[in-house]
């Protein structure tokens, strides 16, 4: 059983809170350069996938992840490079394909697109879109992106974007088709939509017991099978928050601080309760959504969830919130050099 193991990042860029106090916020330019180093290390230690988020806010450094991935592409050899996610509703499918085709050239066929609606809405007013068109924009643009990915010359007409009348989209990708994944927070409707579009799916599991996603995965696979797609054509991935250090105690102590800061920024905007230690302990337990601890602890929990959900790719979001660059690099190294071999050995022997 082949399992792909990878990671994602949002390039968080706030003040760096640690167990020893607060460090000054670094520049966005430095954070972006750090991200390139993190991608390079992820490739060196054997991770299979790296996804970078798109945000248009001051607390995240990256608004154009494809540019950052392109900078890392010539420095890497094997790792697949993707967004996490491309906010497709407020972007243009032609430009999305062109950027990813360029990334595909620079990486020699390792680009992937992860399309999603995103968890923030800043891009809509920024690019002049109406939130009332939220769902229609996404569906229409996903249809167009899929058409462009499959055909060099495109004829297309929709309701919100101007029509394309037998025009070419260039450059073409190295791959015959760039893999397009649909990312979702886990609604049954999103699962059915991905299956109906014939797209692989990524579930963001950021709270509660990961095993509750088993039902949505079953829905996705049932609809896909009914549409005539094979299991191999429709891989399933999950993404969860996590962090790895040499010991459980060290990992928990370091990750709680950054998690609380990141959570409380959003909590203030959305009138959520503040994050506390009890919530954190629930989420890092065997039944929680976070994968935090020593390499052995994280690997054990990964194996249990991968097996229970029967997924094809597992990705860890490292880190949540802003952390010192050297700690993030250490977590990536432990993930690739110690966690991944444990997980791979288990599934290779099944």
PDB file of C-alpha atoms in Angstrom, residues 94 98 144 147-148 151-156 161-170 172:
ATOM      1  CA  UNK A  94      -6.817  30.985 -17.687  1.00  0.00           C
ATOM      2  CA  UNK A  98      -0.788  29.504 -17.233  1.00  0.00           C
ATOM      3  CA  UNK A 144     -13.427  26.158 -17.108  1.00  0.00           C
ATOM      4  CA  UNK A 147     -11.600  22.329 -19.741  1.00  0.00           C
ATOM      5  CA  UNK A 148      -8.373  24.322 -20.177  1.00  0.00           C
ATOM      6  CA  UNK A 151      -7.747  21.120 -24.230  1.00  0.00           C
ATOM      7  CA  UNK A 152      -5.219  23.477 -25.819  1.00  0.00           C
ATOM      8  CA  UNK A 153      -7.917  25.288 -27.826  1.00  0.00           C
ATOM      9  CA  UNK A 154     -10.839  26.306 -25.645  1.00  0.00           C
ATOM     10  CA  UNK A 155     -14.417  27.124 -26.504  1.00  0.00           C
ATOM     11  CA  UNK A 156     -16.414  27.963 -23.392  1.00  0.00           C
ATOM     12  CA  UNK A 161     -16.947  35.130 -16.803  1.00  0.00           C
ATOM     13  CA  UNK A 162     -16.639  36.337 -20.421  1.00  0.00           C
ATOM     14  CA  UNK A 163     -16.795  33.569 -23.007  1.00  0.00           C
ATOM     15  CA  UNK A 164     -13.740  32.095 -24.754  1.00  0.00           C
ATOM     16  CA  UNK A 165     -14.209  31.429 -28.464  1.00  0.00           C
ATOM     17  CA  UNK A 166     -11.714  28.878 -29.781  1.00  0.00           C
ATOM     18  CA  UNK A 167      -8.625  30.454 -28.270  1.00  0.00           C
ATOM     19  CA  UNK A 168      -5.410  28.738 -27.196  1.00  0.00           C
ATOM     20  CA  UNK A 169      -4.049  28.815 -23.653  1.00  0.00           C
ATOM     21  CA  UNK A 170      -0.248  28.718 -23.338  1.00  0.00           C
ATOM     22  CA  UNK A 172       1.027  23.917 -22.075  1.00  0.00           C
TER      23      UNK A 172
END
